[in-house]
mmCIF file of C-alpha atoms in Angstrom:
data_model
loop_
_atom_site.group_PDB
_atom_site.id
_atom_site.type_symbol
_atom_site.label_atom_id
_atom_site.label_comp_id
_atom_site.label_asym_id
_atom_site.label_seq_id
_atom_site.Cartn_x
_atom_site.Cartn_y
_atom_site.Cartn_z
ATOM 1 C CA GLY A 367 0.000 0.000 0.000
ATOM 2 C CA ALA A 368 0.875 3.653 -0.268
ATOM 3 C CA VAL A 369 3.295 4.973 2.344
ATOM 4 C CA VAL A 370 3.354 8.357 4.002
ATOM 5 C CA SER A 371 6.401 9.189 6.102
ATOM 6 C CA GLN A 372 6.381 11.893 8.742
ATOM 7 C CA HIS A 373 9.466 13.272 10.439
ATOM 8 C CA PRO A 374 10.404 13.791 13.196
ATOM 9 C CA SER A 375 8.378 11.413 15.325
ATOM 10 C CA ARG A 376 9.193 13.364 18.465
ATOM 11 C CA VAL A 377 10.519 16.852 19.005
ATOM 12 C CA ILE A 378 11.076 19.027 22.031
ATOM 13 C CA CYS A 379 11.616 22.721 21.522
ATOM 14 C CA LYS A 380 11.880 25.814 23.635
ATOM 15 C CA SER A 381 9.140 28.410 23.801
ATOM 16 C CA GLY A 382 9.559 31.044 21.144
ATOM 17 C CA THR A 383 11.397 28.860 18.686
ATOM 18 C CA SER A 384 10.039 27.352 15.489
ATOM 19 C CA VAL A 385 9.866 23.709 14.564
ATOM 20 C CA LYS A 386 9.310 22.120 11.175
ATOM 21 C CA ILE A 387 7.522 18.837 10.586
ATOM 22 C CA GLU A 388 7.840 17.059 7.251
ATOM 23 C CA CYS A 389 5.339 14.819 5.542
ATOM 24 C CA ARG A 390 6.406 12.814 2.516
ATOM 25 C CA SER A 391 4.529 10.525 0.207
ATOM 26 C CA LEU A 392 7.090 7.841 -0.553
ATOM 27 C CA ASP A 393 5.654 5.951 -3.486
ATOM 28 C CA PHE A 394 3.006 8.212 -4.951
ATOM 29 C CA GLN A 395 2.440 11.843 -5.783
ATOM 30 C CA ALA A 396 0.205 13.845 -3.513
ATOM 31 C CA THR A 397 -1.091 17.154 -4.786
ATOM 32 C CA THR A 398 -3.063 17.434 -1.585
ATOM 33 C CA MET A 399 -2.093 16.598 1.977
ATOM 34 C CA PHE A 400 -3.899 17.142 5.240
ATOM 35 C CA TRP A 401 -2.576 18.218 8.588
ATOM 36 C CA TYR A 402 -4.347 17.154 11.765
ATOM 37 C CA ARG A 403 -3.888 17.871 15.410
ATOM 38 C CA GLN A 404 -4.850 15.328 18.012
ATOM 39 C CA PHE A 405 -5.251 16.001 21.714
ATOM 40 C CA PRO A 406 -4.891 13.125 24.191
ATOM 41 C CA LYS A 407 -7.684 10.588 23.842
ATOM 42 C CA LYS A 408 -9.442 12.826 21.351
ATOM 43 C CA SER A 409 -10.268 12.615 17.692
ATOM 44 C CA LEU A 410 -8.292 14.108 14.838
ATOM 45 C CA MET A 411 -8.928 17.783 14.251
ATOM 46 C CA LEU A 412 -8.290 18.920 10.696
ATOM 47 C CA MET A 413 -6.069 21.986 10.749
ATOM 48 C CA ALA A 414 -5.449 22.641 7.090
ATOM 49 C CA THR A 415 -5.338 21.260 3.600
ATOM 50 C CA SER A 416 -1.983 21.585 1.908
ATOM 51 C CA ASN A 417 -2.094 22.151 -1.849
ATOM 52 C CA GLU A 418 0.930 21.645 -4.061
ATOM 53 C CA GLY A 419 1.983 24.880 -5.694
ATOM 54 C CA SER A 420 -0.630 27.035 -4.013
ATOM 55 C CA LYS A 421 -1.653 28.338 -0.623
ATOM 56 C CA ALA A 422 -2.928 26.032 2.040
ATOM 57 C CA THR A 423 -6.554 26.102 3.076
ATOM 58 C CA TYR A 424 -6.930 26.545 6.820
ATOM 59 C CA GLU A 425 -9.845 25.440 8.931
ATOM 60 C CA GLN A 426 -11.711 27.990 10.971
ATOM 61 C CA GLY A 427 -9.889 28.943 14.130
ATOM 62 C CA VAL A 428 -6.442 27.808 12.953
ATOM 63 C CA GLU A 429 -3.893 30.604 12.900
ATOM 64 C CA LYS A 430 -2.223 30.811 9.508
ATOM 65 C CA ASP A 431 0.748 32.748 10.815
ATOM 66 C CA LYS A 432 1.406 30.281 13.600
ATOM 67 C CA PHE A 433 1.075 27.123 11.529
ATOM 68 C CA LEU A 434 2.888 27.728 8.260
ATOM 69 C CA ILE A 435 2.297 25.121 5.597
ATOM 70 C CA ASN A 436 4.386 24.704 2.487
ATOM 71 C CA HIS A 437 3.733 22.142 -0.234
ATOM 72 C CA ALA A 438 6.589 22.782 -2.608
ATOM 73 C CA SER A 439 6.631 19.447 -4.387
ATOM 74 C CA LEU A 440 4.321 16.587 -5.230
ATOM 75 C CA THR A 441 5.800 14.453 -2.460
ATOM 76 C CA LEU A 442 6.526 16.854 0.375
ATOM 77 C CA SER A 443 4.475 19.073 2.639
ATOM 78 C CA THR A 444 5.855 20.819 5.697
ATOM 79 C CA LEU A 445 4.178 22.255 8.755
ATOM 80 C CA THR A 446 6.147 24.864 10.674
ATOM 81 C CA VAL A 447 4.973 25.798 14.123
ATOM 82 C CA THR A 448 6.275 29.319 14.620
ATOM 83 C CA SER A 449 6.993 31.006 17.954
ATOM 84 C CA ALA A 450 6.036 27.808 19.677
ATOM 85 C CA HIS A 451 4.191 28.021 22.953
ATOM 86 C CA PRO A 452 3.465 25.280 25.494
ATOM 87 C CA GLU A 453 -0.175 25.265 24.343
ATOM 88 C CA ASP A 454 1.076 24.128 20.938
ATOM 89 C CA SER A 455 2.267 20.883 22.493
ATOM 90 C CA SER A 456 0.280 18.167 20.816
ATOM 91 C CA PHE A 457 0.336 15.257 18.418
ATOM 92 C CA TYR A 458 0.364 16.309 14.785
ATOM 93 C CA ILE A 459 -0.528 13.891 11.992
ATOM 94 C CA CYS A 460 -0.372 14.310 8.252
ATOM 95 C CA SER A 461 -2.248 12.307 5.677
ATOM 96 C CA ALA A 462 -2.371 12.089 1.935
ATOM 97 C CA PRO A 463 -5.076 10.682 -0.290
ATOM 98 C CA TYR A 464 -3.987 8.304 -2.989
ATOM 99 C CA LEU A 465 -5.784 9.859 -5.908
ATOM 100 C CA THR A 466 -6.322 6.798 -8.028
ATOM 101 C CA GLY A 467 -7.289 3.296 -7.085
ATOM 102 C CA HIS A 468 -7.805 3.945 -3.387
ATOM 103 C CA THR A 469 -10.464 5.775 -1.500
ATOM 104 C CA GLU A 470 -8.856 5.997 1.909
ATOM 105 C CA ALA A 471 -6.266 8.427 3.118
ATOM 106 C CA PHE A 472 -2.859 7.223 4.230
ATOM 107 C CA PHE A 473 -1.396 8.577 7.409
ATOM 108 C CA GLY A 474 2.061 9.475 8.563
ATOM 109 C CA GLN A 475 3.351 8.150 11.845
ATOM 110 C CA GLY A 476 2.621 11.402 13.625
ATOM 111 C CA THR A 477 4.826 13.878 15.475
ATOM 112 C CA ARG A 478 4.735 14.407 19.194
ATOM 113 C CA LEU A 479 5.616 18.067 19.799
ATOM 114 C CA THR A 480 6.511 19.211 23.281
ATOM 115 C CA VAL A 481 7.187 22.882 23.868
ATOM 116 C CA VAL A 482 9.031 23.644 27.089
ATOM 117 C CA ALA B 1168 -22.340 18.866 6.762
ATOM 118 C CA GLN B 1169 -21.645 15.321 7.782
ATOM 119 C CA THR B 1170 -21.389 14.136 11.340
ATOM 120 C CA VAL B 1171 -20.065 10.862 12.699
ATOM 121 C CA THR B 1172 -21.087 9.680 16.141
ATOM 122 C CA GLN B 1173 -19.377 7.033 18.202
ATOM 123 C CA SER B 1174 -21.439 6.682 21.339
ATOM 124 C CA GLN B 1175 -19.052 4.416 23.222
ATOM 125 C CA PRO B 1176 -16.020 6.303 24.570
ATOM 126 C CA GLU B 1177 -14.595 3.131 26.088
ATOM 127 C CA MET B 1178 -15.128 -0.572 25.648
ATOM 128 C CA SER B 1179 -13.454 -3.629 27.051
ATOM 129 C CA VAL B 1180 -13.503 -7.271 26.079
ATOM 130 C CA GLN B 1181 -11.866 -10.483 27.166
ATOM 131 C CA GLU B 1182 -9.326 -12.055 24.898
ATOM 132 C CA ALA B 1183 -10.896 -14.425 22.358
ATOM 133 C CA GLU B 1184 -14.347 -12.922 22.776
ATOM 134 C CA THR B 1185 -16.297 -10.784 20.346
ATOM 135 C CA VAL B 1186 -16.940 -7.067 20.658
ATOM 136 C CA THR B 1187 -18.970 -4.632 18.576
ATOM 137 C CA LEU B 1188 -18.191 -0.950 18.261
ATOM 138 C CA SER B 1189 -21.004 1.309 17.143
ATOM 139 C CA CYS B 1190 -20.967 4.201 14.701
ATOM 140 C CA THR B 1191 -23.750 6.278 13.244
ATOM 141 C CA TYR B 1192 -23.497 9.069 10.746
ATOM 142 C CA ASP B 1193 -25.630 11.762 9.258
ATOM 143 C CA THR B 1194 -25.445 12.791 5.633
ATOM 144 C CA SER B 1195 -27.554 13.796 2.683
ATOM 145 C CA GLU B 1196 -25.081 12.214 0.275
ATOM 146 C CA ASN B 1197 -26.023 9.057 -1.561
ATOM 147 C CA ASN B 1198 -22.569 7.927 -2.586
ATOM 148 C CA TYR B 1199 -19.912 7.744 0.069
ATOM 149 C CA TYR B 1200 -17.377 5.587 1.846
ATOM 150 C CA LEU B 1201 -17.135 4.504 5.441
ATOM 151 C CA PHE B 1202 -13.991 3.452 7.256
ATOM 152 C CA TRP B 1203 -12.811 2.095 10.530
ATOM 153 C CA TYR B 1204 -9.316 3.158 11.532
ATOM 154 C CA LYS B 1205 -7.284 1.725 14.386
ATOM 155 C CA GLN B 1206 -4.842 3.849 16.364
ATOM 156 C CA PRO B 1207 -2.711 1.668 18.666
ATOM 157 C CA PRO B 1208 -0.478 3.131 21.372
ATOM 158 C CA SER B 1209 2.123 3.852 18.687
ATOM 159 C CA ARG B 1210 -0.378 6.459 17.382
ATOM 160 C CA GLN B 1211 -0.021 5.263 13.784
ATOM 161 C CA MET B 1212 -3.420 5.361 12.087
ATOM 162 C CA ILE B 1213 -4.139 2.056 10.403
ATOM 163 C CA LEU B 1214 -7.051 1.330 8.105
ATOM 164 C CA VAL B 1215 -9.007 -1.641 9.422
ATOM 165 C CA ILE B 1216 -11.855 -1.915 6.980
ATOM 166 C CA ARG B 1217 -13.635 0.049 4.261
ATOM 167 C CA GLN B 1218 -17.234 -0.036 3.019
ATOM 168 C CA GLU B 1219 -18.613 1.502 -0.143
ATOM 169 C CA ALA B 1220 -22.143 2.783 0.375
ATOM 170 C CA TYR B 1221 -23.346 1.391 -2.936
ATOM 171 C CA LYS B 1222 -22.422 -2.133 -1.889
ATOM 172 C CA GLN B 1223 -25.044 -4.002 0.071
ATOM 173 C CA GLN B 1224 -22.675 -6.729 1.152
ATOM 174 C CA ASN B 1225 -20.958 -6.064 4.442
ATOM 175 C CA ALA B 1226 -17.183 -5.763 4.241
ATOM 176 C CA THR B 1227 -15.055 -8.370 5.990
ATOM 177 C CA GLU B 1228 -11.343 -8.461 6.719
ATOM 178 C CA ASN B 1229 -10.304 -11.570 8.608
ATOM 179 C CA ARG B 1230 -11.551 -11.109 12.195
ATOM 180 C CA PHE B 1231 -13.053 -7.707 11.423
ATOM 181 C CA SER B 1232 -16.462 -7.267 9.879
ATOM 182 C CA VAL B 1233 -18.997 -4.503 9.642
ATOM 183 C CA ASN B 1234 -22.752 -4.294 9.880
ATOM 184 C CA PHE B 1235 -23.676 -1.580 7.405
ATOM 185 C CA GLN B 1236 -27.262 -0.413 7.601
ATOM 186 C CA LYS B 1237 -27.588 2.353 5.032
ATOM 187 C CA ALA B 1238 -31.172 3.306 5.796
ATOM 188 C CA ALA B 1239 -30.381 3.573 9.484
ATOM 189 C CA LYS B 1240 -27.034 5.250 8.739
ATOM 190 C CA SER B 1241 -25.295 2.817 10.977
ATOM 191 C CA PHE B 1242 -21.861 1.276 10.527
ATOM 192 C CA SER B 1243 -20.760 -0.951 13.393
ATOM 193 C CA LEU B 1244 -17.493 -2.867 13.625
ATOM 194 C CA LYS B 1245 -17.380 -6.406 14.959
ATOM 195 C CA ILE B 1246 -14.094 -7.815 16.160
ATOM 196 C CA SER B 1247 -14.139 -11.568 16.565
ATOM 197 C CA ASP B 1248 -11.667 -13.621 18.581
ATOM 198 C CA SER B 1249 -10.271 -10.462 20.153
ATOM 199 C CA GLN B 1250 -6.522 -10.343 20.616
ATOM 200 C CA LEU B 1251 -4.381 -8.291 22.959
ATOM 201 C CA GLY B 1252 -2.997 -6.454 19.943
ATOM 202 C CA ASP B 1253 -6.469 -5.159 19.180
ATOM 203 C CA THR B 1254 -6.163 -2.791 22.124
ATOM 204 C CA ALA B 1255 -6.344 0.651 20.525
ATOM 205 C CA MET B 1256 -8.487 3.653 19.758
ATOM 206 C CA TYR B 1257 -10.904 2.966 16.932
ATOM 207 C CA PHE B 1258 -12.195 5.775 14.763
ATOM 208 C CA CYS B 1259 -15.140 5.580 12.443
ATOM 209 C CA ALA B 1260 -14.837 7.868 9.415
ATOM 210 C CA PHE B 1261 -17.098 9.039 6.617
ATOM 211 C CA LYS B 1262 -16.037 10.366 3.241
ATOM 212 C CA PRO B 1263 -18.360 11.529 0.447
ATOM 213 C CA GLU B 1264 -17.496 10.364 -3.028
ATOM 214 C CA GLY B 1265 -15.423 13.008 -4.738
ATOM 215 C CA SER B 1266 -14.034 14.392 -1.508
ATOM 216 C CA TYR B 1267 -10.612 13.613 -0.115
ATOM 217 C CA ILE B 1268 -11.370 14.734 3.409
ATOM 218 C CA PRO B 1269 -12.839 12.207 5.835
ATOM 219 C CA THR B 1270 -14.924 13.184 8.844
ATOM 220 C CA PHE B 1271 -13.919 11.286 11.964
ATOM 221 C CA GLY B 1272 -15.909 10.254 14.969
ATOM 222 C CA ARG B 1273 -14.621 10.913 18.474
ATOM 223 C CA GLY B 1274 -13.231 7.422 18.776
ATOM 224 C CA THR B 1275 -13.761 4.408 21.003
ATOM 225 C CA SER B 1276 -11.001 3.203 23.258
ATOM 226 C CA LEU B 1277 -10.956 -0.592 23.220
ATOM 227 C CA ILE B 1278 -9.076 -2.579 25.822
ATOM 228 C CA VAL B 1279 -8.636 -6.313 25.392
ATOM 229 C CA HIS B 1280 -8.041 -8.065 28.681
ATOM 230 C CA PRO B 1281 -6.048 -11.307 28.930
#
């Protein structure tokens, strides 16, 4: 099946710094990727839709300037958490739909972000 | 807008027994897909089973099967011969045909006891 790789799996950063999370589709091209945030024992909350070659589409309530998304190629989307704050500590998951032949989305392994 | 409801926040089952997780959804779409995803402690989301709404036959994957009732908008997951490795969060998801974005339920935490 299609593989989506997310890196890093865990990151600890200091308040005020920025951290970048990468999401790669390893064996297929993804013109669209999704970024989710998941709180402990909660469901996935869609943050934004990343579109290759154009601006990301953010869900209501998600700060565009805090969560910068770049989708520069057909296999890579990045989420940068800027000026990180302890409240940004969470589990972030990316997913990519396989546009032909599959109907489900494939998920990265997730990134545990801890801001200290 | 679609909504997905999982009314059981937590479930538990003894190893080797059978457990059913419930899921209902609300939509005005006629063509759509339904999924059950498993999220073990590793947090990796894993597709368990998929059902196309136009198919009347319930999907089955080894020990996992669904009871899809389209008129009732119900999509329950049955896990037979439960194993310790089935311990995980289970999310029901709905996706209209033509959309790439699934809507997830709140999840059900399943614990399999030895």
